[in-house]
Coordinates of C-alpha atoms in Angstrom, one line a residue:
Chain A
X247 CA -131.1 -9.6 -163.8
X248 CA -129.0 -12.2 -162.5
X249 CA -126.6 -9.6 -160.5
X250 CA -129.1 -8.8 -157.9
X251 CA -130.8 -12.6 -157.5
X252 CA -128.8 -14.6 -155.2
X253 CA -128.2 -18.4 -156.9
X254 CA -129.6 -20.9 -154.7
X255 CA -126.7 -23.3 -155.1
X256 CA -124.4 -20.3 -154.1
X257 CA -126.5 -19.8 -151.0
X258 CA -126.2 -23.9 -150.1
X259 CA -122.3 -23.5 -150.6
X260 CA -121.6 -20.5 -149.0
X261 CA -123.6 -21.4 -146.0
X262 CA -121.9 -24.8 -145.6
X263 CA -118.6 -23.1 -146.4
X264 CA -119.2 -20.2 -144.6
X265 CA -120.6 -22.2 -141.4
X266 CA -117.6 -24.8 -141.8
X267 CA -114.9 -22.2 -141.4
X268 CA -116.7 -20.4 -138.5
X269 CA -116.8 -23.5 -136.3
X270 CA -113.1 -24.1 -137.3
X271 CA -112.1 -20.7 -136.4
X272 CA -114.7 -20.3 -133.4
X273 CA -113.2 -24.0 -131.8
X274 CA -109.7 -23.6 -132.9
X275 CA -108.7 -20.4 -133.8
X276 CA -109.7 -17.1 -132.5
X277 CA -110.2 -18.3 -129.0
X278 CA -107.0 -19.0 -128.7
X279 CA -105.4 -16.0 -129.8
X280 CA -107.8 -13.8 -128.0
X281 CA -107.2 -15.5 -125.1
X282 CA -103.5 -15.3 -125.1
X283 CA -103.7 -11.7 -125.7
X284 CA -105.7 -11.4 -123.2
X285 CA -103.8 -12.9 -120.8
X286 CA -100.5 -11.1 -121.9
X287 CA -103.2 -8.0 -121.1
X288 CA -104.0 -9.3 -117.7
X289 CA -99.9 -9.9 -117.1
X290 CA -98.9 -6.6 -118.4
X291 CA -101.2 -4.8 -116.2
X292 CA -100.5 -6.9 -112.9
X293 CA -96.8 -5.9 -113.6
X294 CA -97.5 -2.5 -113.7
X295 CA -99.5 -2.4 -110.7
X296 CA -96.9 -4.9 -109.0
X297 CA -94.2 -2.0 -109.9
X298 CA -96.5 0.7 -108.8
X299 CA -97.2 -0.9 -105.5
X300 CA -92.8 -1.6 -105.2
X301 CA -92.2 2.0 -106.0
X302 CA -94.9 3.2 -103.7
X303 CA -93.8 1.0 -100.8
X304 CA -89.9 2.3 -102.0
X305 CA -91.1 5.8 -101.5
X306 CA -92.6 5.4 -98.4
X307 CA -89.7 3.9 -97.3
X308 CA -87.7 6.9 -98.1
X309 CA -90.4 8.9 -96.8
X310 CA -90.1 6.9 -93.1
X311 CA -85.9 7.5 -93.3
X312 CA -86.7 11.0 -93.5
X313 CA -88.9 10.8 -91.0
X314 CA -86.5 9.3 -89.0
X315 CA -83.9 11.6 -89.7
X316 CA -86.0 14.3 -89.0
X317 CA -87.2 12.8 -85.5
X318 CA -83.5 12.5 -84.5
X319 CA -82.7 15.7 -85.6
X320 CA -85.3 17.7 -83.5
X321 CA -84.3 15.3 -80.5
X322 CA -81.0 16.1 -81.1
X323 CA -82.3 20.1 -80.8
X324 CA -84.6 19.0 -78.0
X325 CA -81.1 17.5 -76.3
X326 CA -78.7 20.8 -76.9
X327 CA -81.7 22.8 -75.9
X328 CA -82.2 21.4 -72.4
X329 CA -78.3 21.3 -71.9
X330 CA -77.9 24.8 -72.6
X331 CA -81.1 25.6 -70.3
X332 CA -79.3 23.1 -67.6
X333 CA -76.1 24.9 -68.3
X334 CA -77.3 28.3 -67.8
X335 CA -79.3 27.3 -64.8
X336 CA -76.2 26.1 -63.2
X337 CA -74.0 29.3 -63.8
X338 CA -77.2 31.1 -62.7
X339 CA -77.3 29.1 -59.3
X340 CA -73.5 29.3 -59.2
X341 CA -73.6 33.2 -59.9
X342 CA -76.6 33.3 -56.9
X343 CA -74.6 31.4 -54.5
X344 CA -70.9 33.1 -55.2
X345 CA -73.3 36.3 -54.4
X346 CA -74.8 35.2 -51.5
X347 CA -70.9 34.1 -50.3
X348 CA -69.2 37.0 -51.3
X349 CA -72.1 39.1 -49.5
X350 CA -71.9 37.1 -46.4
X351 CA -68.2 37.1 -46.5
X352 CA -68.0 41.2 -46.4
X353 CA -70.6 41.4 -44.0
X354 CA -68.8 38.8 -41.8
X355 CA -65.6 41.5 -43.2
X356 CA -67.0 44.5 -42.2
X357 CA -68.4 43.5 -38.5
X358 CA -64.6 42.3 -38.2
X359 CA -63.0 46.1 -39.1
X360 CA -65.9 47.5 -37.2
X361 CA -64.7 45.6 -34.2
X362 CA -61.2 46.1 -34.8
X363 CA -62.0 49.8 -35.5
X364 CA -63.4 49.9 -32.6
X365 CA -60.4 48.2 -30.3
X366 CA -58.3 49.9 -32.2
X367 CA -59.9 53.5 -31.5
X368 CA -59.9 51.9 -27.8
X369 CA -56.7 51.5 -27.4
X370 CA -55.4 54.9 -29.3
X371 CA -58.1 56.2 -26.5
X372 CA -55.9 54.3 -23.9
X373 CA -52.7 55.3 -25.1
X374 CA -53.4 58.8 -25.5
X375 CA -55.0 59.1 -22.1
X376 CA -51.5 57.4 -20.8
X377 CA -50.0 60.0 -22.9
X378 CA -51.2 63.0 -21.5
X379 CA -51.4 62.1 -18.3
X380 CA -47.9 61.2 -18.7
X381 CA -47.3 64.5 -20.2
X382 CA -49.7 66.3 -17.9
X383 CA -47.3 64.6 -15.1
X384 CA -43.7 66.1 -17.1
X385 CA -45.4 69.4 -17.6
X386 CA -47.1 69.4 -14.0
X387 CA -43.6 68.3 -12.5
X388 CA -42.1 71.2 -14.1
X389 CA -44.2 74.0 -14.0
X390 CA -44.9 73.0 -10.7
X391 CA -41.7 73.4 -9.7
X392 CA -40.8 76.7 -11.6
X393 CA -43.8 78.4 -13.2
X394 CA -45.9 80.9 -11.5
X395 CA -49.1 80.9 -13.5
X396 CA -49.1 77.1 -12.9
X397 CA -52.4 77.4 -11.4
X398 CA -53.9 78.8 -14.4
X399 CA -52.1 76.3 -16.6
X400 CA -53.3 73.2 -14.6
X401 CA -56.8 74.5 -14.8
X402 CA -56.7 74.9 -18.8
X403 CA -55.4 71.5 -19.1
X404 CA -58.3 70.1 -16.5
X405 CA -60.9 71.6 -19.0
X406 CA -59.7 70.5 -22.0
X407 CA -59.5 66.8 -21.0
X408 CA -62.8 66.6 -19.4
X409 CA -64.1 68.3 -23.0
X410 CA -62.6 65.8 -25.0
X411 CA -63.7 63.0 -22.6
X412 CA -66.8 64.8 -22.9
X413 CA -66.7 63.9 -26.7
X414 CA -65.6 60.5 -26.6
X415 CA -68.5 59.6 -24.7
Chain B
X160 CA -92.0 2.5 -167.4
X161 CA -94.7 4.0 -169.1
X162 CA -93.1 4.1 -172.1
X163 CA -93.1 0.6 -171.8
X164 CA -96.6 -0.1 -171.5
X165 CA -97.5 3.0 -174.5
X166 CA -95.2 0.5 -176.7
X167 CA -97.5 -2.6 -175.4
X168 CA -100.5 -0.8 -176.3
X169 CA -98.9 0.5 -179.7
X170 CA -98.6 -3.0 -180.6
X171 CA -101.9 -4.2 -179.1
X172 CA -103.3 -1.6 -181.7
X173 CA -102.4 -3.6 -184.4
X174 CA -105.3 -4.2 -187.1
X175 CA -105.9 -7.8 -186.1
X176 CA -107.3 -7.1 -183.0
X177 CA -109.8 -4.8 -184.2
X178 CA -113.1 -6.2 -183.3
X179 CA -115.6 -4.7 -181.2
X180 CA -115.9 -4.9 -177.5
X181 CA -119.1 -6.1 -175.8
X182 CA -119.1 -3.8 -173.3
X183 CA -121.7 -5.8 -171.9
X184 CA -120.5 -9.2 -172.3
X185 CA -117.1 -7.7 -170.8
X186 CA -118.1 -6.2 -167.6
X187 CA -120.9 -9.1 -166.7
X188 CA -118.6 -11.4 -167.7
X189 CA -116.2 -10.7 -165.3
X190 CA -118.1 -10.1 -162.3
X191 CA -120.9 -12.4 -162.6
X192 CA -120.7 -16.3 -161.6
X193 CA -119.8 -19.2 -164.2
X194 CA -119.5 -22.9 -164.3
X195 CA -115.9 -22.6 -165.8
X196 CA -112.8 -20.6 -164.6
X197 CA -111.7 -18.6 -167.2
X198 CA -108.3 -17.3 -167.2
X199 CA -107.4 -15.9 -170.8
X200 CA -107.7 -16.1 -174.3
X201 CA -105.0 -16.8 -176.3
X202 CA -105.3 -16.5 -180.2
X203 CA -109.1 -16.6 -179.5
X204 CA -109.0 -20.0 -177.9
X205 CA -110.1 -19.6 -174.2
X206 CA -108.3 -20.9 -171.5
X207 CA -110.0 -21.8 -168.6
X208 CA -110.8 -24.4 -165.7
X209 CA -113.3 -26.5 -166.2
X210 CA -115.5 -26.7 -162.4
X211 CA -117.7 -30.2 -162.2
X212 CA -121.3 -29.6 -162.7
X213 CA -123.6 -31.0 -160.3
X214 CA -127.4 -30.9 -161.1
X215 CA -130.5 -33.1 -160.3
X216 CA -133.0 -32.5 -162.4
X217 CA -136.6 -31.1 -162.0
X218 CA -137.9 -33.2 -164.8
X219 CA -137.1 -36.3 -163.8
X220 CA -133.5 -36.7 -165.1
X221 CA -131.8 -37.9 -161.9
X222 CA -128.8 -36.4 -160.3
X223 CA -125.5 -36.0 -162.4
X224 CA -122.0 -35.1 -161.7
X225 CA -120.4 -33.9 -164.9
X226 CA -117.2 -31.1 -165.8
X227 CA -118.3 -28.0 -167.6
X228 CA -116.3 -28.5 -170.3
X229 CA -118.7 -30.8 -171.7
X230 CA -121.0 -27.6 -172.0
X231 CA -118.9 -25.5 -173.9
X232 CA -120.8 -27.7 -177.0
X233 CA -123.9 -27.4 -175.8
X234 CA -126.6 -29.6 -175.1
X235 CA -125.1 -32.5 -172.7
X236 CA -127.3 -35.4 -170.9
X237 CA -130.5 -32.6 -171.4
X238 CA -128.4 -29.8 -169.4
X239 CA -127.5 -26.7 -172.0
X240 CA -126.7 -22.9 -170.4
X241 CA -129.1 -20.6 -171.7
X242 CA -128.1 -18.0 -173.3
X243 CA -130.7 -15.8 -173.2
X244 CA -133.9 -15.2 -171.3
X245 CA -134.5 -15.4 -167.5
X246 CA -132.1 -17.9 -166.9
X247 CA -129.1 -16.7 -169.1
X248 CA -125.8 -18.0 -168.3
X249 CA -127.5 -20.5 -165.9
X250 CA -127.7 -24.3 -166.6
X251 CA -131.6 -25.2 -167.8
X252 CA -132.9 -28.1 -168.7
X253 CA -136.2 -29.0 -171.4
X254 CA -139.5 -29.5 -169.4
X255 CA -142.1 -31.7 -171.0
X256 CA -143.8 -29.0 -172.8
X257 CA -140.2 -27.4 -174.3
X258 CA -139.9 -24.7 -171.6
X259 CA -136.8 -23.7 -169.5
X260 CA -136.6 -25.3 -166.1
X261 CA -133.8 -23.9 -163.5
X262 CA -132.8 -27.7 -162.2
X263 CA -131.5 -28.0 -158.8
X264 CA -128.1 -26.7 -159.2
X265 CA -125.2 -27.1 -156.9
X266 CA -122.3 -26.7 -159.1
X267 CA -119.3 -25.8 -158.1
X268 CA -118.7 -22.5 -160.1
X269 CA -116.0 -20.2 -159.6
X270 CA -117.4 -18.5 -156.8
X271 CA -117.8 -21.5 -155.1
X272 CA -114.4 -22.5 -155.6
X273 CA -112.9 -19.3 -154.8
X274 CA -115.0 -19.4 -151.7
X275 CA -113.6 -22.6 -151.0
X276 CA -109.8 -21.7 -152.1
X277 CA -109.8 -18.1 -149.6
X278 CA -111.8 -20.3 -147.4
X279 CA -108.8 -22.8 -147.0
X280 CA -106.1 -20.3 -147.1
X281 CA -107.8 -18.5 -144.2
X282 CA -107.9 -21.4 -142.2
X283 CA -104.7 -22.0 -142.4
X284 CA -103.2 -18.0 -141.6
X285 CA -105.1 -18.5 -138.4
X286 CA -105.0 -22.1 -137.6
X287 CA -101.0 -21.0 -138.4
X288 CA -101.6 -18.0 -135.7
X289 CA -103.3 -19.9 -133.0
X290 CA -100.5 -22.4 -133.3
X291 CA -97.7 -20.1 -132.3
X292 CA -100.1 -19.4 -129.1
X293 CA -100.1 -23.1 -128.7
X294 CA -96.8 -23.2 -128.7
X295 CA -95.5 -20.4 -126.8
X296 CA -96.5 -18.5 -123.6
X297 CA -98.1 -15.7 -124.9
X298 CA -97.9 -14.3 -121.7
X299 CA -94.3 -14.2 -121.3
X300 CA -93.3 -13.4 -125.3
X301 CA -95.0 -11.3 -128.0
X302 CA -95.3 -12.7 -131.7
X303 CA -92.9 -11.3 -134.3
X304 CA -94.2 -11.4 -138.4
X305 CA -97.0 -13.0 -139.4
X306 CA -98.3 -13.8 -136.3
X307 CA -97.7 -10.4 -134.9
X308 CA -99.9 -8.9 -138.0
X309 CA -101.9 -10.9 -137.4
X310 CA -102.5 -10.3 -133.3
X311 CA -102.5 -6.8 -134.3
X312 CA -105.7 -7.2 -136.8
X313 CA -107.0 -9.3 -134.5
X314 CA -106.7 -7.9 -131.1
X315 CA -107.7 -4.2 -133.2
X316 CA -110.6 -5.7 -134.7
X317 CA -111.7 -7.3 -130.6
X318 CA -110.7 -4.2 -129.4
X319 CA -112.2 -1.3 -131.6
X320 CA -115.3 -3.0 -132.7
X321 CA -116.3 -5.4 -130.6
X322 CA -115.5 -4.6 -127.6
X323 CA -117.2 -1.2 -127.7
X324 CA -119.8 -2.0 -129.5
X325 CA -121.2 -5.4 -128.3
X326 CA -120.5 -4.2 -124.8
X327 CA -120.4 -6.5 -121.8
X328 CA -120.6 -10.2 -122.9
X329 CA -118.7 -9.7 -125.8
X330 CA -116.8 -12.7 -125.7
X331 CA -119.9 -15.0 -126.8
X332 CA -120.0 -12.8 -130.1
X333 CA -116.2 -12.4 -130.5
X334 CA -115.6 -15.6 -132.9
X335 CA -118.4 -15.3 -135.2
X336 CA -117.5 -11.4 -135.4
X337 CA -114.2 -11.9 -135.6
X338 CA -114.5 -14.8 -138.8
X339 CA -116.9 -12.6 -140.3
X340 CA -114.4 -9.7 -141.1
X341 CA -111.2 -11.7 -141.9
X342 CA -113.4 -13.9 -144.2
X343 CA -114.9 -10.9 -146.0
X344 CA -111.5 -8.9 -145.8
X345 CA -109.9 -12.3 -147.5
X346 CA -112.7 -12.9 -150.2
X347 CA -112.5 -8.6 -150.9
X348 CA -108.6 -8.9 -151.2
X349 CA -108.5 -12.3 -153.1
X350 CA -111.1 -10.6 -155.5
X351 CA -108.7 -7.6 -156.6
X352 CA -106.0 -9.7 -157.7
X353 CA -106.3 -10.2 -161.5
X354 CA -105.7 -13.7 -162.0
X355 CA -106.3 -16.9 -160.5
X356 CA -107.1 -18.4 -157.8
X357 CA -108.0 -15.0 -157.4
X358 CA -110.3 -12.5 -159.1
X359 CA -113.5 -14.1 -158.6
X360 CA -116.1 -11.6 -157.6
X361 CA -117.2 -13.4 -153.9
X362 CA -118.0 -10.8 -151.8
X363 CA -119.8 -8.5 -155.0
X364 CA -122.1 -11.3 -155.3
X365 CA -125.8 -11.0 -153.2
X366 CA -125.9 -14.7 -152.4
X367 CA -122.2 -14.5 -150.5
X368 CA -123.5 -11.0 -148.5
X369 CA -127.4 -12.6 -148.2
X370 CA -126.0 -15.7 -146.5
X371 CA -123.2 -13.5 -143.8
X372 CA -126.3 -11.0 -143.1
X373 CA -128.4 -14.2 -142.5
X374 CA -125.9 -14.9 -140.2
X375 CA -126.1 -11.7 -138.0
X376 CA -129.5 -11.7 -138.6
X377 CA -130.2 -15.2 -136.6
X378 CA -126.7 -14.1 -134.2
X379 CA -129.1 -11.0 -133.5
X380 CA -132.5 -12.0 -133.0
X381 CA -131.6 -15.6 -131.6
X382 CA -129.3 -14.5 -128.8
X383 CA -131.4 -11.1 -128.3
X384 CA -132.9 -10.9 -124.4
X385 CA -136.3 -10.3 -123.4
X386 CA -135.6 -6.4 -123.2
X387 CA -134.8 -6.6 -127.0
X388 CA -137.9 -8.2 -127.8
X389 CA -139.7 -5.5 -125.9
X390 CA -138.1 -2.9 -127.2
X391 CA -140.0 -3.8 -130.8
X392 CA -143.4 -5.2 -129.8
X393 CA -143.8 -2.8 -127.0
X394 CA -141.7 0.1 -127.2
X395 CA -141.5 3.2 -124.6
X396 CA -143.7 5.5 -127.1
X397 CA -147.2 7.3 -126.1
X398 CA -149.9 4.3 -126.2
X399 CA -151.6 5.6 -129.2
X400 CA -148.5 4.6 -130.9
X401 CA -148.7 0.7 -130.1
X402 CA -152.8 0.6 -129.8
X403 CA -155.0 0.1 -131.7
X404 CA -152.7 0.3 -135.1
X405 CA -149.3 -1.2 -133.8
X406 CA -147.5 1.4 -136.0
X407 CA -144.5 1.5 -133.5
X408 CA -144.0 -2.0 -133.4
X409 CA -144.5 -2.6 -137.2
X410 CA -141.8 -0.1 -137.9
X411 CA -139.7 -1.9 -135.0
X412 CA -140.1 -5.1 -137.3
X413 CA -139.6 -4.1 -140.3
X414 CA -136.2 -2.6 -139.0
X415 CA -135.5 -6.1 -137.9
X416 CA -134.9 -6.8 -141.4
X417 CA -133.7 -3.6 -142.9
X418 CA -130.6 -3.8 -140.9
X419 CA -129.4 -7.5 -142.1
X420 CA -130.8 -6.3 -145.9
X421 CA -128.3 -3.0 -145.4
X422 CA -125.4 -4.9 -144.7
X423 CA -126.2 -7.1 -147.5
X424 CA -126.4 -4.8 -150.1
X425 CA -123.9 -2.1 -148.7
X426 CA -121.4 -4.7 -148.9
X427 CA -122.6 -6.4 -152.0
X428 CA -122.9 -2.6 -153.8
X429 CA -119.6 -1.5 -152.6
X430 CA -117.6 -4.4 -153.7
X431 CA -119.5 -5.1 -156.9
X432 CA -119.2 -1.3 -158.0
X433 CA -115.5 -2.0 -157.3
X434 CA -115.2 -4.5 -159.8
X435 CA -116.7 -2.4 -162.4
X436 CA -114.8 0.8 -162.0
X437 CA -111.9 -0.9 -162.4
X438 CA -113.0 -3.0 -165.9
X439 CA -114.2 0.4 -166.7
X440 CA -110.9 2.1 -166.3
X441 CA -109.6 -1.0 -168.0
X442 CA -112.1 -1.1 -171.0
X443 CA -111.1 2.1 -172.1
X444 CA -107.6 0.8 -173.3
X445 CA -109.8 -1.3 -175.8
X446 CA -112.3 1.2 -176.5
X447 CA -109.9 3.0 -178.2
X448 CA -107.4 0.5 -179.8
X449 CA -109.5 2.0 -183.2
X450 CA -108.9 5.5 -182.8
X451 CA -105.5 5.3 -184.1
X452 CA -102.3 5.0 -181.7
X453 CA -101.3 8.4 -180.3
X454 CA -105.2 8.9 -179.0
X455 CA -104.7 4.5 -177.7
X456 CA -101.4 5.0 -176.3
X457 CA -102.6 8.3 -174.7
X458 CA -105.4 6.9 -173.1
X459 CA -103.4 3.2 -171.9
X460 CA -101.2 5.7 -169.8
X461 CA -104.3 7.3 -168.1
X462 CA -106.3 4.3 -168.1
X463 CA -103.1 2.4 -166.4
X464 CA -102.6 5.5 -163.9
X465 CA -106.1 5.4 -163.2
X466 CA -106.0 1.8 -162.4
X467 CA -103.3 2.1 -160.3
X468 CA -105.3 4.6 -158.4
X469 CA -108.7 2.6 -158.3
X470 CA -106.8 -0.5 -157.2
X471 CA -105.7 1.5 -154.3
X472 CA -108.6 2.3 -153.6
X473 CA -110.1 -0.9 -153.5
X474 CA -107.4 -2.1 -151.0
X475 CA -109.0 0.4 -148.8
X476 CA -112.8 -0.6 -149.5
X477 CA -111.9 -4.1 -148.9
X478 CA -110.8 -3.5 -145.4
X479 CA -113.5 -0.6 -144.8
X480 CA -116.2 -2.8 -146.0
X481 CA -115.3 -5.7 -143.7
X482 CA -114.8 -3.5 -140.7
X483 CA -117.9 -1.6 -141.6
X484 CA -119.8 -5.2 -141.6
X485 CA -118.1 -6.7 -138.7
X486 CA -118.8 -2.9 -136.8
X487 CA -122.7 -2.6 -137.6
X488 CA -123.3 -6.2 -137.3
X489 CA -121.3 -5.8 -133.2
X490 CA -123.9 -2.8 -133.2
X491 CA -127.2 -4.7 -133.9
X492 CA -126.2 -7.5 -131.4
X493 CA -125.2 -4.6 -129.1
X494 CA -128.9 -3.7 -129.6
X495 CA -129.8 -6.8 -128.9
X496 CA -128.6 -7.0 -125.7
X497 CA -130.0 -4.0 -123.8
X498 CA -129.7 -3.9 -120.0
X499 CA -133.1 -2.8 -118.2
X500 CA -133.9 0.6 -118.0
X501 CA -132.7 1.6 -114.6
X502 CA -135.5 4.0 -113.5

């Protein structure tokens, strides 16, 4: 049957035909679109990478601010934190010293009231001695002249003096 | 609408056109290859093209350039068309002793003419393409239209087919792949629509699909490298296989020419079946203009719906039957290109 036997003038043509538009097509026209597709392919993807690489470098830019920032900010802490160590320090060594004064101050105080306690007491000792000898003298003067246990008198007061001067000393 | 077309039949039922339909003559008539283009009949005159006839002649006759029409008598300078025997519908000429001879014949029939008609308005959709490319930087702007359907089919059919299936050095295979499915896509398409230039059965017909699996055939085994070649005279397969009956091998060559034969007839078989479904869905409307005109006009509906549906169809085969060519002909130059076993 003629369906199934291939014509050999049919063959010739459609070779020639066949052949004729491939070498038009294969020098003129696919190449040429391929090609341009492919290099709209090759653009599109170096944009995108391009644009990758921007945002990347963008966020690494925002990343180093922050860094920044964040340096600052701890120096900033690191700063405060020293000045209240410094600070505390110094009312510390303030606090030590206005001690040390005040200390040196009541000593210095308390050696001076000692002393003066102890001139004063001297010279309460002196007056009182002046005292009674004065009043020893009124009472001796009188007695003397009109008492007649005046011995015994004279005696008592003897004793007592030498006691107290006994206690003084 | 379809009331429409049960009135056309009602009236194509009239008694004058009762005569009885070759089914035959119909359906081999329409796919098969002539030396004239025929386009209708009207009041049972044909109308057709008549295609120039070029013979030379086995017996002696000389060359001669001649229309067909000069045929449609008969006998003309010796040349008649048989009409029956081995050579029916062919042009024959008397040898010495009164027998049939098949002269040389390169006629221009119609599927030469249709080749050469898709042919030239291929061409010129992708001459048309690459021109905008030409023109433009593709690299900056993307086609809108034509062109952009057309970088879409193109850059899916680079892409999908031979890309993945050709693998590395694609690009050497690209054009010949690429023309290979937009001129059997074009030549499918151009052979669904009804009427001229169109309708010619191109791709259906062996010698069209004998010559584009020729084509792979010599892409495949020409450009094929040395790992190819051993791969089918000495394959990896236990020795007994290869010595002393080379059964591996002579499998491994015989598939060397089952796989061009397979796309031939695949694509030959699809198209061709095709064709006759649809004048089969068609024939029916004249099949039954005797059967009075309810059981006619019932059957034009379904026979029209059914067309509809089988025309459809056929929009699909033609595209699945040129990607399916274009794919396993990217596969067996794939296979013809394998890297060394890395062991």
């Amino acid at each position: 049957m003629s369906l199934i036997t291939p014509d050999f003038g049919l063959l010739v043509w459609m070779t020639l035909i066949f052949g004729i538009v491939f070498f038009v097509l294969a020098k003129w026209g696919f190449p040429m679109i391929t090609d341009s597709v492919q290099k709209r392919a090759d653009r599109i993807n170096e944009s995108i990478a391009k644009a990758r690489e921007a945002e990347e470098r963008l966020r690494n830019l925002s990343s180093e601010q922050e860094a920044l920032i964040e340096k600052a900010r701890k120096e900033q802490a690191a700063i405060l934190k020293e000045a209240a160590a410094s600070r505390d320090a110094i009312i510390e060594q303030a606090k030590v010293q206005a001690r040390d004064e005040a200390a040196k101050i009541t000593e210095q105080a308390m050696t001076r009231i000692a002393a003066e306690k102890e001139s004063a007491l001297r010279d309460v000792r002196t007056e009182v001695a002046m005292l009674s000898v004065a009043v020893a003298e009124k009472v001796l003067r009188k007695d003397l002249d009109s008492d007649p246990g005046r011995d015994e008198l004279l005696g008592r007061l003897v004793d007592e003096i030498s006691s107290s001067e006994e206690l003084n000393s | 609408m379809r009331l429409l077309l049960v009135i056309f039949s009602l009236l194509m039922a009239s008694p004058s056109t009762e005569v009885d339909l070759d089914m035959d003559e119909y359906l081999y008539g329409h796919v098969r290859d002539s030396y004239e283009w025929h386009i209708t009949t009207i009041n049972g005159k044909p109308v057709s093209i008549p295609l120039p006839v070029i013979v030379i002649s086995k017996a002696g006759g000389g060359a001669h350039i001649f229309s067909s029409h000069h045929l449609e008598e008969g006998e003309y300078k010796g040349f008649s068309i048989a009409t029956s025997g081995k050579y029916a519908n062919k042009i024959v000429e008397k040898g010495s002793d009164g027998a049939q001879i098949r002269p040389w014949d390169f006629s221009i029939t119609k599927n030469v003419l249709g080749l050469m008609i898709n042919s030239a308005i291929l061409v010129l959709i992708i001459l048309l393409t690459a021109r905008w490319y030409r023109k433009h930087d593709a690299a900056e702007e993307a086609p809108a239209g034509g062109t952009g359907i057309m970088e879409m089919m193109v850059t899916m059919v680079e892409d999908d087919i031979i890309k993945d299936c050709v693998g590395e050095d694609y690009k050497r295979y690209s054009p010949y792949l690429l023309t290979a499915f937009f001129f059997i896509f074009i030549n499918n398409l151009m052979g669904i629509v009804p009427f001229f230039p169109g309708g010619a059965n191109i791709t259906g017909n062996i010698a069209v699909t004998l010559v584009l699996a020729l084509f792979t055939f010599f892409t495949v085994n020409i450009l094929g490298n040395k790992h190819y070649w051993k791969d089918i005279l000495w394959p990896d397969v236990p020795t007994w296989l290869k010595v002393p009956i080379p059964l591996m091998p002579v499998i491994e060559i015989i598939g060397m020419f089952t796989k061009p034969f397979s796309l031939m007839v695949r694509l030959f078989a699809n198209i061709l079946a095709g064709h006759f479904m649809i004048l089969g869905v068609i024939a029916v409307i004249f099949l039954t203009a005797k059967m009075g005109a309810a059981v006619n006009g019932g059957l034009t509906v379904v026979a029209v719906v059914l067309g509809v549906f089988m025309d459809c169809l056929e929009l699909l085969v033609a595209f699945i039957q040129a990607y399916v060519f274009t794919m396993l002909s990217a596969v067996f130059i794939g296979l013809s290109r394998p890297k060394a076993e890395t062991d």
